[in-house]
Short mmCIF file of C-alpha atoms in Angstrom, two decimals:
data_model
loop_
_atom_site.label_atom_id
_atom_site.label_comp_id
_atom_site.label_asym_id
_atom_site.label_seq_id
_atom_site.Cartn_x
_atom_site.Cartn_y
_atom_site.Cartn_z
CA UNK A 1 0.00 0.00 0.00
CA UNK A 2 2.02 3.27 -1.25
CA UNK A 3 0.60 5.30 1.26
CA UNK A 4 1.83 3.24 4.16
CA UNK A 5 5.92 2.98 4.17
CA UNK A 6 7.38 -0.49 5.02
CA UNK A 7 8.31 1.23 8.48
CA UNK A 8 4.60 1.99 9.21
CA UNK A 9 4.86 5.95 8.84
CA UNK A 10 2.61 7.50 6.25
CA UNK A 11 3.90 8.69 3.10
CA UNK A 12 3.71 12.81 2.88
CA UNK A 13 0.42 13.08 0.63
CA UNK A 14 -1.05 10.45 3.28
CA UNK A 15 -0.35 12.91 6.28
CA UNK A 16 -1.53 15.61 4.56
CA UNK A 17 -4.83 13.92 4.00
CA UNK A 18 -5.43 12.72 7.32
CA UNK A 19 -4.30 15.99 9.19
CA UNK A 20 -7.17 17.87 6.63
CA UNK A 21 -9.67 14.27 7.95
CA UNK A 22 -9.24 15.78 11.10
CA UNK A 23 -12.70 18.03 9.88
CA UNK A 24 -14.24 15.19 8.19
CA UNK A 25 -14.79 16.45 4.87
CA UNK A 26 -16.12 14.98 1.26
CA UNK A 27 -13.37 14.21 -1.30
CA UNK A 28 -13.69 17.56 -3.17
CA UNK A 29 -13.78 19.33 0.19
CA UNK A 30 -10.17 17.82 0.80
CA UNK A 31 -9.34 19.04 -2.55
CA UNK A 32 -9.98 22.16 -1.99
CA UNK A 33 -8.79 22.54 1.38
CA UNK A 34 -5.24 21.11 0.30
CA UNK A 35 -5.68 22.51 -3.71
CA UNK A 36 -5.25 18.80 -4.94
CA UNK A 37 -6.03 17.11 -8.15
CA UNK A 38 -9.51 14.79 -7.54
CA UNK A 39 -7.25 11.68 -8.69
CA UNK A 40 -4.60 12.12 -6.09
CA UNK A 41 -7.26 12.58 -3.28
CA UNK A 42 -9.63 9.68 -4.60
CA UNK A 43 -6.70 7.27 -4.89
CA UNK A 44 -5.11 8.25 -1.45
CA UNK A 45 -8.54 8.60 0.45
CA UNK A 46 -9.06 4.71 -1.00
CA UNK A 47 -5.49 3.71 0.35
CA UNK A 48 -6.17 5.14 3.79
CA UNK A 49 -9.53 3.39 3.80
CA UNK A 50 -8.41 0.25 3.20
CA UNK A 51 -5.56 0.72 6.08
CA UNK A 52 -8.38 1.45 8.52
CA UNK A 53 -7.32 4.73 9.15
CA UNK A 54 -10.03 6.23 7.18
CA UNK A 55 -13.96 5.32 7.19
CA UNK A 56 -16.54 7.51 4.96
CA UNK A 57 -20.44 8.03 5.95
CA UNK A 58 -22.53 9.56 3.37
CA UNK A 59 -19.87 10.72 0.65
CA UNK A 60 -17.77 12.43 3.54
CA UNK A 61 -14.87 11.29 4.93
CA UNK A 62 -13.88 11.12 8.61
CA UNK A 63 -10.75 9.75 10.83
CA UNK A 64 -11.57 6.20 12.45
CA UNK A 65 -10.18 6.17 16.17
CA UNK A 66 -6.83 4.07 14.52
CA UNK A 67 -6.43 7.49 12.25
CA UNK A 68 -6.69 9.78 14.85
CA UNK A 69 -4.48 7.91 16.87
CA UNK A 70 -1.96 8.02 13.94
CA UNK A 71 -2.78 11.73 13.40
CA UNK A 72 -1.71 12.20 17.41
CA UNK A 73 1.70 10.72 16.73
CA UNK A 74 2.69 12.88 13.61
CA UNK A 75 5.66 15.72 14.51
CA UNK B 1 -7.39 -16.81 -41.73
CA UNK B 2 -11.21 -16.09 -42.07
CA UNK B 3 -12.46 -13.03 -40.88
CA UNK B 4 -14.58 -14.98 -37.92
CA UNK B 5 -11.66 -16.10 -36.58
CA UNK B 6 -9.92 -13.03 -36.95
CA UNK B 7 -12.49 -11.22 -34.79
CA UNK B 8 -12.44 -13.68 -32.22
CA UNK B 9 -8.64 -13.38 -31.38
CA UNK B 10 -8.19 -9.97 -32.60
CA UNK B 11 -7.94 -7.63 -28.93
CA UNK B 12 -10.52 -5.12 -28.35
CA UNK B 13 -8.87 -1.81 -28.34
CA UNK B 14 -10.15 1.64 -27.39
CA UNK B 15 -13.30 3.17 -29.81
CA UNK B 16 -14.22 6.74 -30.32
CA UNK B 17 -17.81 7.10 -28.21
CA UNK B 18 -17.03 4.16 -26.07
CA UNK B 19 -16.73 3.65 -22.84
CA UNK B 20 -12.31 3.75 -22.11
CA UNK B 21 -11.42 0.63 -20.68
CA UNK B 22 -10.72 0.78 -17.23
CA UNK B 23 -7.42 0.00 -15.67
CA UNK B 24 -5.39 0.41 -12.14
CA UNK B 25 -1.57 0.74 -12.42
CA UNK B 26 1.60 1.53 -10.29
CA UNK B 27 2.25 5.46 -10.81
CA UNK B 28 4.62 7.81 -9.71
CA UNK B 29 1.58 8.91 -7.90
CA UNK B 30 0.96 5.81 -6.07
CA UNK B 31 -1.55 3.29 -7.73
CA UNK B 32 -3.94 5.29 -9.61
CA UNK B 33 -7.65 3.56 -11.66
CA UNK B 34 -8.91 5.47 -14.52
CA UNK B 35 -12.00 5.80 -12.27
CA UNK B 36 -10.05 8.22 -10.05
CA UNK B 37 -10.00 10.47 -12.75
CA UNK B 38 -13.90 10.82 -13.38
CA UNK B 39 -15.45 13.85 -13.24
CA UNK B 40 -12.13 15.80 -15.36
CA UNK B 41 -10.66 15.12 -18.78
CA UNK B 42 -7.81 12.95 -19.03
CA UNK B 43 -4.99 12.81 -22.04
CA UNK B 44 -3.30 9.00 -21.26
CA UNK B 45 -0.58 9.38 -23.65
CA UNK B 46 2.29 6.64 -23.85
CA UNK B 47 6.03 7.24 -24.76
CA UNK B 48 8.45 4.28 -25.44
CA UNK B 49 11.36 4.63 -23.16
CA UNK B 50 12.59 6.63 -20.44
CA UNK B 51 16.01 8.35 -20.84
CA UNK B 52 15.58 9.12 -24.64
CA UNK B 53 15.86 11.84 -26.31
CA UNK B 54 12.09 12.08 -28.21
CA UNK B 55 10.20 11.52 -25.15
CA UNK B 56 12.19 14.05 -22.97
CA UNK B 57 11.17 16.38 -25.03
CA UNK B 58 7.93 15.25 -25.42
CA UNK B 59 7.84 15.49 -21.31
CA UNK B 60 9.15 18.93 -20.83
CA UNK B 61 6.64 19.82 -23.84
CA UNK B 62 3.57 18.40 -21.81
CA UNK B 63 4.60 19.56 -18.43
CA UNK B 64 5.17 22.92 -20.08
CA UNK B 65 0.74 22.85 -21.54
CA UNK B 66 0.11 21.44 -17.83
CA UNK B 67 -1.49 24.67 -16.52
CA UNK B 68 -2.76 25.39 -19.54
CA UNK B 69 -4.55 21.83 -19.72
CA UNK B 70 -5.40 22.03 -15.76
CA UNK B 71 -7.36 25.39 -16.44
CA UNK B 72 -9.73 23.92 -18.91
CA UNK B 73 -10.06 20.73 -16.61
CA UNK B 74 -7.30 18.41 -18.19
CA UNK B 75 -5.18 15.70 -16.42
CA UNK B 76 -2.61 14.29 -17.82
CA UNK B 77 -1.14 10.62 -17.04
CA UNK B 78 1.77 9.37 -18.75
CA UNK B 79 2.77 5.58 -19.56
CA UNK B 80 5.92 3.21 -21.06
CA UNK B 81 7.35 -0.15 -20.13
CA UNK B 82 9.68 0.80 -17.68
CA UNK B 83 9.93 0.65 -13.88
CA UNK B 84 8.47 3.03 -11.50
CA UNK B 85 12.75 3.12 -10.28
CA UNK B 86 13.41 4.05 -13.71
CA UNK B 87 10.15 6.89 -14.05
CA UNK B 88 11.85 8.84 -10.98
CA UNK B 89 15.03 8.60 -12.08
CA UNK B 90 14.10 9.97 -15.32
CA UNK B 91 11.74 12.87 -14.24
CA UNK B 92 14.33 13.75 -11.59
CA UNK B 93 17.12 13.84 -14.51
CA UNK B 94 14.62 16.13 -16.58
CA UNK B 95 14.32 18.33 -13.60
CA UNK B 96 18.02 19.10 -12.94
CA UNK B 97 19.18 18.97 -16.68
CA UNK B 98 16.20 20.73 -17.61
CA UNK B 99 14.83 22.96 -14.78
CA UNK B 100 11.20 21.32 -16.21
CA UNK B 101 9.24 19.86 -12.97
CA UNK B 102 7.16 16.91 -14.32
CA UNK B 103 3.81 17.28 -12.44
CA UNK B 104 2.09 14.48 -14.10
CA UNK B 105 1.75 10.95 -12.70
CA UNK B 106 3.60 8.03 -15.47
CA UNK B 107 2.39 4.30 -14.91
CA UNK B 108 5.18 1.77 -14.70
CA UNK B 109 3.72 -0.79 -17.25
CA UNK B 110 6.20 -3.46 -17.17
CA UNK B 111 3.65 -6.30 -17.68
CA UNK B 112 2.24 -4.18 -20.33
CA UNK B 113 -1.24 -4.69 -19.40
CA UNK B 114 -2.30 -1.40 -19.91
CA UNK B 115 -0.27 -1.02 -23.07
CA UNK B 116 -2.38 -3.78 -24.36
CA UNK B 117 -5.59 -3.25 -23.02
CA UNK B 118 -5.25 -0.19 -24.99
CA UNK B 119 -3.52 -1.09 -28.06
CA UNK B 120 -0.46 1.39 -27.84
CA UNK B 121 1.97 -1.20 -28.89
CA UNK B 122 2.68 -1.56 -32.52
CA UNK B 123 4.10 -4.50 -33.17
CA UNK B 124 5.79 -3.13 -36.74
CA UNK B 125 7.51 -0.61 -34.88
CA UNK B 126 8.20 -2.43 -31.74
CA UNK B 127 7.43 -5.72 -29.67
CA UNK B 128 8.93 -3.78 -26.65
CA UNK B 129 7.96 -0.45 -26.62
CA UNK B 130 5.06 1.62 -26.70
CA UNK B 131 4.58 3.80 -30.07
CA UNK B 132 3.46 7.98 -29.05
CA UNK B 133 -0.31 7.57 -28.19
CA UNK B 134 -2.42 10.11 -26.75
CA UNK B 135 -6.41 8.66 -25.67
CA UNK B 136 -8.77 11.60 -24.77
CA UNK B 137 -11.15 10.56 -22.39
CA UNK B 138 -13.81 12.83 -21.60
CA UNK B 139 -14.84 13.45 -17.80
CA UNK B 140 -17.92 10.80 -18.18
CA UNK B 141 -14.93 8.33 -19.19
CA UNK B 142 -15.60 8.06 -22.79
CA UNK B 143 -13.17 7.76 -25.44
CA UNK B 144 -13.29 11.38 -27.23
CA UNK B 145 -10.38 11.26 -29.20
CA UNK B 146 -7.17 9.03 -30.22
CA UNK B 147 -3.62 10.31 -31.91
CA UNK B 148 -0.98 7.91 -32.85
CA UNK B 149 2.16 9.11 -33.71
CA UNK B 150 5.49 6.55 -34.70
CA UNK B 151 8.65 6.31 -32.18
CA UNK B 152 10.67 8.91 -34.16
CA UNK B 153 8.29 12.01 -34.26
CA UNK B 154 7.45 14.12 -31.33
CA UNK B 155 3.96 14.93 -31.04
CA UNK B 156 2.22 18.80 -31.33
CA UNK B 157 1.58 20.34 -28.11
CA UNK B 158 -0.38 22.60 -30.23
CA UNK B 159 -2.97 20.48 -31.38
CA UNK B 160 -3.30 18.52 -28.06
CA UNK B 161 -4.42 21.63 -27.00
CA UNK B 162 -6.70 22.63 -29.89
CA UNK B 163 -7.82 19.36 -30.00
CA UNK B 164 -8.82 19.93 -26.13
CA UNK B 165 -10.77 23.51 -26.41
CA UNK B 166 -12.46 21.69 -29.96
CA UNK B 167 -14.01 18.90 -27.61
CA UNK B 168 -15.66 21.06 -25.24
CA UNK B 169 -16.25 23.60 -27.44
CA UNK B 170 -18.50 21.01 -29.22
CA UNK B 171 -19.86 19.88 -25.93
CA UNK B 172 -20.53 23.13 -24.36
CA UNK B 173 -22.44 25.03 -27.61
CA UNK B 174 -23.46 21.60 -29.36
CA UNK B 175 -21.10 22.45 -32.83
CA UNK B 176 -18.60 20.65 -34.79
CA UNK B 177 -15.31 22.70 -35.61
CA UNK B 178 -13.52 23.22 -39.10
CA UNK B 179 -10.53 22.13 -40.23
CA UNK B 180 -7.72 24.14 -38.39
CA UNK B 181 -10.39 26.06 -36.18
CA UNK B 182 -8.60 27.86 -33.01
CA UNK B 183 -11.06 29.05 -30.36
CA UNK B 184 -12.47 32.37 -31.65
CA UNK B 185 -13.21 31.17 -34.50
CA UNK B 186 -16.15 30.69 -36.39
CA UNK B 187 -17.85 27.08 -35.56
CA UNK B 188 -19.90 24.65 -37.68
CA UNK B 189 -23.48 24.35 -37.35
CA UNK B 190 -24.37 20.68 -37.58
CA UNK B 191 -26.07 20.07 -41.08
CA UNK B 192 -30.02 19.82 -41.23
CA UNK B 193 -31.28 16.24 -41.12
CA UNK B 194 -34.92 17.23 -43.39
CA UNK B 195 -35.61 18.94 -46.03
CA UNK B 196 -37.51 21.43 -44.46
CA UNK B 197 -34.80 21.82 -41.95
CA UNK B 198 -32.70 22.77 -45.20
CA UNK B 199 -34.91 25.22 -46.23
CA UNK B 200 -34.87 26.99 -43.36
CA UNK B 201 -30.92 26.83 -42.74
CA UNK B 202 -30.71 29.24 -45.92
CA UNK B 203 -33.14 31.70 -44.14
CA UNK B 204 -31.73 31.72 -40.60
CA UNK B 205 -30.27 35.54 -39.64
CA UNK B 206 -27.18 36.08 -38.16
CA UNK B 207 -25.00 32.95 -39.88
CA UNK B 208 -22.77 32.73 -41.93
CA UNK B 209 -24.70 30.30 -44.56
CA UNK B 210 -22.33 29.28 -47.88
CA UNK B 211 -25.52 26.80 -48.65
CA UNK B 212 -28.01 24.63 -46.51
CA UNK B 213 -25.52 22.18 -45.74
CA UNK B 214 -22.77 24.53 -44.64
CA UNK B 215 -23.26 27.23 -42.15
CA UNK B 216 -21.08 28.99 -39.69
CA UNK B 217 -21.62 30.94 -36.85
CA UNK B 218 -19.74 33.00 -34.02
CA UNK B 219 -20.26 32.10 -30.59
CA UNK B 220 -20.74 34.38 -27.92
CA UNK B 221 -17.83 35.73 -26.33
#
């Protein structure tokens, strides 16, 4: 998963994402908020998903308790 | 061979007005699917190798009409036969040689399964290299558009571009464009399909109408 390193750390575009997650916003919302192409959030926001660090309700994206953890132990 | 059999080996490649056939591939972006890319334009386009002369140009030239293209919508997404490894060294190479950032994702193809799911490998030129394709694919996904160019000649910027503001000027006003048409110019309007139609078309004020079948308008500014 590229936006998980083999050490466990996320990969830059990864921490950007779930630091914006911390307002749980829809995937144009993070877009916007970060001024991102839709293909680099969609693909990311899919990553993070599937690591369980990311859960979406409704078209809007949020931090599961694993992702805010994670977002805790960013410098 | 009979042409029954030759339809049921021959691969299925990419049609104007179809659906483009979807794909997900190792990027310099991560792993990307075509799907992430609904909702904007996309130009896949497909060089043969990294760390030759043609296609470094043919980089700087696209990452040079990025802007341009990401103003009216446009991603771009870049493919050859070659290693991710090999993708980074390369666009890191343009970069320093060059000054050119590459802002553009490239899939690393090297099972060339999306080469061949999309027919950009021409075996007459080359079993192991993709030839200079560009696929327009419009934001519903659909095939708008396809340019093939051989391994020795760099493609236009130019007319990727024209080719670009042509497509949605056609699907924004409902128009076809003439030959060499740059926007501001005067656009087609679609012929009349009855007779009556016809009769009218000669009538209509404010076109430009040569007869019924060809007529030419401005559009507003």
């Amino acid at each position: 998963m590229p936006c998980v390193k083999p050490d466990g750390t996320l990969e830059p575009m990864a921490q950007a994402i779930v630091r914006a997650l911390r307002a749980p916003r829809t995937v144009e919302g993070v877009c916007e908020h970060l001024r991102l192409p839709l293909y680099r959030v969609r693909s990311t926001m899919r990553e993070l998903c599937e690591a369980g660090l990311v859960a979406e309700s409704d078209g809007v994206y949020g931090l599961t308790d694993s992702g805010r953890r994670r977002v805790e132990q960013m410098p | 061979m009979d042409a029954v059999t030759q339809s049921a080996t021959a691969p299925a490649f990419p049609r104007l007005g179809q659906p483009a056939p979807p794909f997900q591939a190792e990027t310099t972006h991560g792993t990307l699917r075509l799907e992430d890319f609904k909702g904007s334009w996309l130009i896949l386009f497909s060089h043969p190798a990294d760390f030759t002369p043609v296609c470094t140009t043919e980089f700087i030239e696209f990452a040079k009409i990025a802007p341009e293209l990401r103003h009216r919508g446009v991603e771009l997404l870049g493919l050859s036969i070659d290693s991710t490894y090999s993708h980074i060294a390369w666009v890191r190479n343009i970069e320093q040689h060059f000054k050119v950032t590459i802002p553009f994702p490239v899939i690393a193809d090297l099972n060339k399964e999306v080469a061949t799911l999309y027919g950009m490998i021409m075996p007459g030129e080359s079993k192991t290299e993709a030839s200079r394709c560009v696929f327009i694919i419009d934001p519903n996904q659909v095939v708008r558009a396809m340019i093939y160019y051989p391994l020795t000649t760099g493609r236009n910027m130019d007319e990727i571009l024209r080719l670009i503001d042509a497509l949605q000027t056609t699907d924004k006003h409902g128009v076809a464009t003439p030959a060499n048409w740059r926007p501001g110019d005067q656009v087609i309007i679609p012929p009349p399909k009855t007779i009556e139609a016809a009769a009218e078309r000669t009538e209509m004020p404010g076109i430009t109408c040569t007869d019924w079948y060809f007529a030419k308008k401005d559009l507003p500014k």
